[in-house]
Amino acid sequence: MLSGRQSLLRSAAPLWRCATSSGGIRRRCYAEEAKKDTPTNKAVEAFKEMWSKVAPNLDFPKTPHESMASRPPVPPAIPEKLTVNFVLPSEVAMNAEKVDMVILPATSGLMGVLPGHVPTIAELKPGVLSVHDGGQVKTQYFLSSGFAFVHANSVTDIVVVEAAPLDRFDPDEVRKNLADYNQKLSSATTDLDKAQAQIGVDVFGSLAFALGVTA
């Protein structure tokens, strides 16, 4: 009677011969092994049969883009107006509004977007979003951070974490908060305290600059 090890070696012998054979013989050996009526092959075939019966009745989940309206095509000529969508987590501040230009506080610097701008993705930092129309500034928002997606069809999507109209901020409160965070930064002893204070200095410093607030 064969021991367990001898039985295992004998069953593996055909595969070993295949592995040490030339290319054509090796492929034929593996094909022959795959055709054998083993428990594994039976299970695979049973699964395939059941799947072929179930799959046609499955209602697969929809992906987000399937629920979105299709993007307008790129016009043959540059349009006169820029279409802007400005979205916050809690509201849509601008929905397909036609304007002359927007100026974005990108991490690389202030970025002006006009109709026909090259497609771009820009990360935004704390600063002022200016919307221009009719030769004047239509509105200004102070935003914390986010991204702007400039598309080839003169549509710009602006998605931010927080934003508010610039005229809602109290200059005195901004000055006070900036001073408080500067004090926290100078007295911080841990990396976490320094990082939190630096964020406050950056945000309120940008807001103070936008409002023309001096220390």
Short mmCIF file of C-alpha atoms in Angstrom, two decimals:
data_model
loop_
_atom_site.label_atom_id
_atom_site.label_comp_id
_atom_site.label_asym_id
_atom_site.label_seq_id
_atom_site.Cartn_x
_atom_site.Cartn_y
_atom_site.Cartn_z
CA MET A 1 0.00 0.00 0.00
CA LEU A 2 1.33 3.41 -0.94
CA SER A 3 2.00 5.96 1.76
CA GLY A 4 0.43 9.42 1.58
CA ARG A 5 3.67 10.93 0.29
CA GLN A 6 4.11 8.27 -2.41
CA SER A 7 0.50 8.75 -3.55
CA LEU A 8 1.01 12.49 -3.77
CA LEU A 9 4.20 12.07 -5.81
CA ARG A 10 2.55 9.62 -8.20
CA SER A 11 -0.40 11.99 -8.81
CA ALA A 12 1.99 14.87 -9.43
CA ALA A 13 4.16 12.92 -11.89
CA PRO A 14 2.14 13.84 -15.02
CA LEU A 15 2.38 17.54 -14.18
CA TRP A 16 6.11 17.23 -13.56
CA ARG A 17 6.59 15.61 -16.97
CA CYS A 18 4.59 18.45 -18.51
CA ALA A 19 6.64 21.09 -16.74
CA THR A 20 9.92 19.58 -17.98
CA SER A 21 8.72 18.99 -21.55
CA SER A 22 9.13 21.19 -24.60
CA GLY A 23 6.62 23.98 -25.28
CA GLY A 24 4.21 22.07 -27.55
CA ILE A 25 4.17 18.96 -25.37
CA ARG A 26 3.79 21.07 -22.23
CA ARG A 27 0.69 22.83 -23.60
CA ARG A 28 -0.84 19.49 -24.63
CA CYS A 29 -0.17 18.00 -21.20
CA TYR A 30 -1.84 20.87 -19.38
CA ALA A 31 -4.81 20.71 -21.75
CA GLU A 32 -5.20 17.01 -21.00
CA GLU A 33 -5.03 17.62 -17.26
CA ALA A 34 -7.70 20.34 -17.54
CA LYS A 35 -10.05 17.92 -19.29
CA LYS A 36 -9.88 15.34 -16.52
CA ASP A 37 -13.03 14.86 -14.47
CA THR A 38 -11.62 16.16 -11.17
CA PRO A 39 -13.67 17.61 -8.28
CA THR A 40 -12.22 21.05 -9.01
CA ASN A 41 -13.21 20.95 -12.67
CA LYS A 42 -16.69 19.72 -11.73
CA ALA A 43 -17.13 22.62 -9.31
CA VAL A 44 -15.99 25.14 -11.93
CA GLU A 45 -18.38 23.76 -14.53
CA ALA A 46 -21.24 23.74 -12.02
CA PHE A 47 -20.55 27.38 -11.15
CA LYS A 48 -20.47 28.38 -14.83
CA GLU A 49 -23.79 26.66 -15.43
CA MET A 50 -25.47 28.35 -12.46
CA TRP A 51 -23.98 31.74 -13.34
CA SER A 52 -25.28 31.52 -16.91
CA LYS A 53 -28.79 31.11 -15.49
CA VAL A 54 -28.57 33.87 -12.87
CA ALA A 55 -26.56 36.57 -14.67
CA PRO A 56 -29.27 37.66 -17.16
CA ASN A 57 -31.62 38.50 -14.25
CA LEU A 58 -29.16 40.55 -12.18
CA ASP A 59 -29.78 44.28 -11.76
CA PHE A 60 -26.28 45.69 -11.53
CA PRO A 61 -25.76 48.96 -9.58
CA LYS A 62 -25.64 52.19 -11.52
CA THR A 63 -22.43 54.20 -11.58
CA PRO A 64 -22.64 57.96 -10.85
CA HIS A 65 -21.92 59.05 -14.42
CA GLU A 66 -24.99 57.17 -15.67
CA SER A 67 -27.24 59.55 -13.69
CA MET A 68 -25.53 62.71 -14.92
CA ALA A 69 -26.52 64.77 -17.90
CA SER A 70 -24.15 64.40 -20.81
CA ARG A 71 -21.57 67.15 -21.19
CA PRO A 72 -22.28 69.58 -24.05
CA PRO A 73 -19.98 69.05 -27.03
CA VAL A 74 -17.04 71.33 -27.76
CA PRO A 75 -18.37 74.19 -29.94
CA PRO A 76 -16.66 74.86 -33.28
CA ALA A 77 -15.98 78.45 -32.22
CA ILE A 78 -15.11 79.95 -28.84
CA PRO A 79 -18.35 81.11 -27.16
CA GLU A 80 -18.77 84.65 -25.89
CA LYS A 81 -19.49 83.53 -22.33
CA LEU A 82 -17.99 81.11 -19.83
CA THR A 83 -20.42 78.66 -18.21
CA VAL A 84 -19.74 78.29 -14.49
CA ASN A 85 -20.99 75.69 -12.00
CA PHE A 86 -20.03 76.53 -8.41
CA VAL A 87 -20.87 73.75 -5.94
CA LEU A 88 -20.58 73.43 -2.16
CA PRO A 89 -21.52 70.40 -0.03
CA SER A 90 -24.69 72.16 1.17
CA GLU A 91 -25.77 74.13 -1.90
CA VAL A 92 -25.23 75.00 -5.54
CA ALA A 93 -24.07 78.61 -5.54
CA MET A 94 -23.93 78.91 -9.34
CA ASN A 95 -25.70 76.63 -11.78
CA ALA A 96 -24.68 77.00 -15.44
CA GLU A 97 -24.31 80.77 -15.10
CA LYS A 98 -22.94 82.65 -18.10
CA VAL A 99 -20.15 85.07 -17.19
CA ASP A 100 -17.18 86.77 -18.82
CA MET A 101 -14.45 85.40 -16.56
CA VAL A 102 -13.62 83.90 -13.19
CA ILE A 103 -10.42 84.37 -11.21
CA LEU A 104 -9.49 81.40 -9.05
CA PRO A 105 -7.12 81.21 -6.05
CA ALA A 106 -5.12 78.24 -7.34
CA THR A 107 -2.20 76.83 -5.37
CA SER A 108 0.05 77.92 -8.24
CA GLY A 109 -1.24 81.51 -8.05
CA LEU A 110 -4.24 83.49 -9.23
CA MET A 111 -5.73 81.85 -12.30
CA GLY A 112 -8.00 83.66 -14.74
CA VAL A 113 -10.39 81.54 -16.80
CA LEU A 114 -11.97 82.92 -19.98
CA PRO A 115 -14.08 81.19 -22.65
CA GLY A 116 -11.87 78.86 -24.69
CA HIS A 117 -9.42 78.21 -21.85
CA VAL A 118 -7.37 75.04 -22.24
CA PRO A 119 -8.68 72.07 -20.23
CA THR A 120 -7.20 72.23 -16.74
CA ILE A 121 -7.60 70.81 -13.26
CA ALA A 122 -6.50 73.25 -10.56
CA GLU A 123 -6.24 72.74 -6.82
CA LEU A 124 -7.60 75.73 -4.90
CA LYS A 125 -6.24 77.26 -1.72
CA PRO A 126 -7.83 79.71 0.75
CA GLY A 127 -8.56 82.87 -1.21
CA VAL A 128 -11.06 84.85 -3.21
CA LEU A 129 -13.06 83.56 -6.16
CA SER A 130 -13.99 86.56 -8.33
CA VAL A 131 -16.78 86.34 -10.89
CA HIS A 132 -16.62 88.98 -13.64
CA ASP A 133 -19.41 89.90 -16.03
CA GLY A 134 -20.33 92.98 -18.00
CA GLY A 135 -16.97 94.61 -17.40
CA GLN A 136 -17.27 94.52 -13.61
CA VAL A 137 -16.93 92.19 -10.64
CA LYS A 138 -20.29 90.48 -10.29
CA THR A 139 -19.60 88.71 -7.00
CA GLN A 140 -16.74 87.50 -4.82
CA TYR A 141 -16.55 84.45 -2.59
CA PHE A 142 -13.94 83.54 -0.03
CA LEU A 143 -13.31 79.81 -0.17
CA SER A 144 -11.29 77.44 1.98
CA SER A 145 -10.09 74.82 -0.51
CA GLY A 146 -11.28 72.71 -3.40
CA PHE A 147 -10.75 72.03 -7.09
CA ALA A 148 -11.63 73.68 -10.38
CA PHE A 149 -12.21 71.67 -13.54
CA VAL A 150 -11.91 73.68 -16.74
CA HIS A 151 -13.35 71.79 -19.71
CA ALA A 152 -12.68 72.18 -23.41
CA ASN A 153 -16.27 73.31 -24.07
CA SER A 154 -15.84 76.51 -22.00
CA VAL A 155 -17.56 75.02 -18.95
CA THR A 156 -15.85 75.40 -15.57
CA ASP A 157 -16.87 73.33 -12.54
CA ILE A 158 -15.75 74.71 -9.17
CA VAL A 159 -16.12 72.37 -6.19
CA VAL A 160 -15.13 73.65 -2.74
CA VAL A 161 -15.34 72.55 0.88
CA GLU A 162 -16.53 75.88 2.30
CA ALA A 163 -17.27 79.30 0.83
CA ALA A 164 -19.16 82.48 1.66
CA PRO A 165 -19.68 85.85 -0.05
CA LEU A 166 -16.79 88.13 0.81
CA ASP A 167 -19.06 90.93 2.04
CA ARG A 168 -20.39 88.73 4.87
CA PHE A 169 -17.11 88.81 6.79
CA ASP A 170 -16.53 91.30 9.60
CA PRO A 171 -13.08 92.91 9.18
CA ASP A 172 -12.69 93.39 12.96
CA GLU A 173 -13.38 89.70 13.64
CA VAL A 174 -10.94 88.69 10.92
CA ARG A 175 -8.26 90.92 12.43
CA LYS A 176 -8.88 89.47 15.91
CA ASN A 177 -8.77 85.85 14.72
CA LEU A 178 -5.59 86.44 12.74
CA ALA A 179 -3.90 87.89 15.83
CA ASP A 180 -5.09 84.94 17.94
CA TYR A 181 -3.69 82.36 15.52
CA ASN A 182 -0.39 84.21 15.21
CA GLN A 183 -0.13 84.08 19.01
CA LYS A 184 -0.96 80.35 19.03
CA LEU A 185 1.65 79.70 16.36
CA SER A 186 4.39 81.49 18.29
CA SER A 187 3.58 79.61 21.52
CA ALA A 188 2.90 76.16 20.01
CA THR A 189 5.08 73.38 21.44
CA THR A 190 3.90 70.30 19.52
CA ASP A 191 3.77 69.57 15.80
CA LEU A 192 -0.02 69.22 15.96
CA ASP A 193 -0.46 72.60 17.65
CA LYS A 194 1.87 74.22 15.13
CA ALA A 195 0.01 72.69 12.19
CA GLN A 196 -3.40 73.77 13.49
CA ALA A 197 -2.17 77.29 14.20
CA GLN A 198 -0.52 77.55 10.79
CA ILE A 199 -3.79 76.63 9.08
CA GLY A 200 -5.53 79.41 10.99
CA VAL A 201 -2.82 81.90 10.05
CA ASP A 202 -3.03 80.91 6.38
CA VAL A 203 -6.83 81.15 6.20
CA PHE A 204 -7.28 84.36 8.15
CA GLY A 205 -4.20 85.88 6.55
CA SER A 206 -5.71 85.33 3.09
CA LEU A 207 -9.07 86.64 4.28
CA ALA A 208 -7.47 89.73 5.82
CA PHE A 209 -5.61 90.42 2.58
CA ALA A 210 -8.85 90.09 0.58
CA LEU A 211 -10.64 92.53 2.89
CA GLY A 212 -7.72 94.94 3.07
CA VAL A 213 -7.39 94.38 6.81
CA THR A 214 -4.13 95.43 8.43
CA ALA A 215 -2.80 94.28 11.77
#
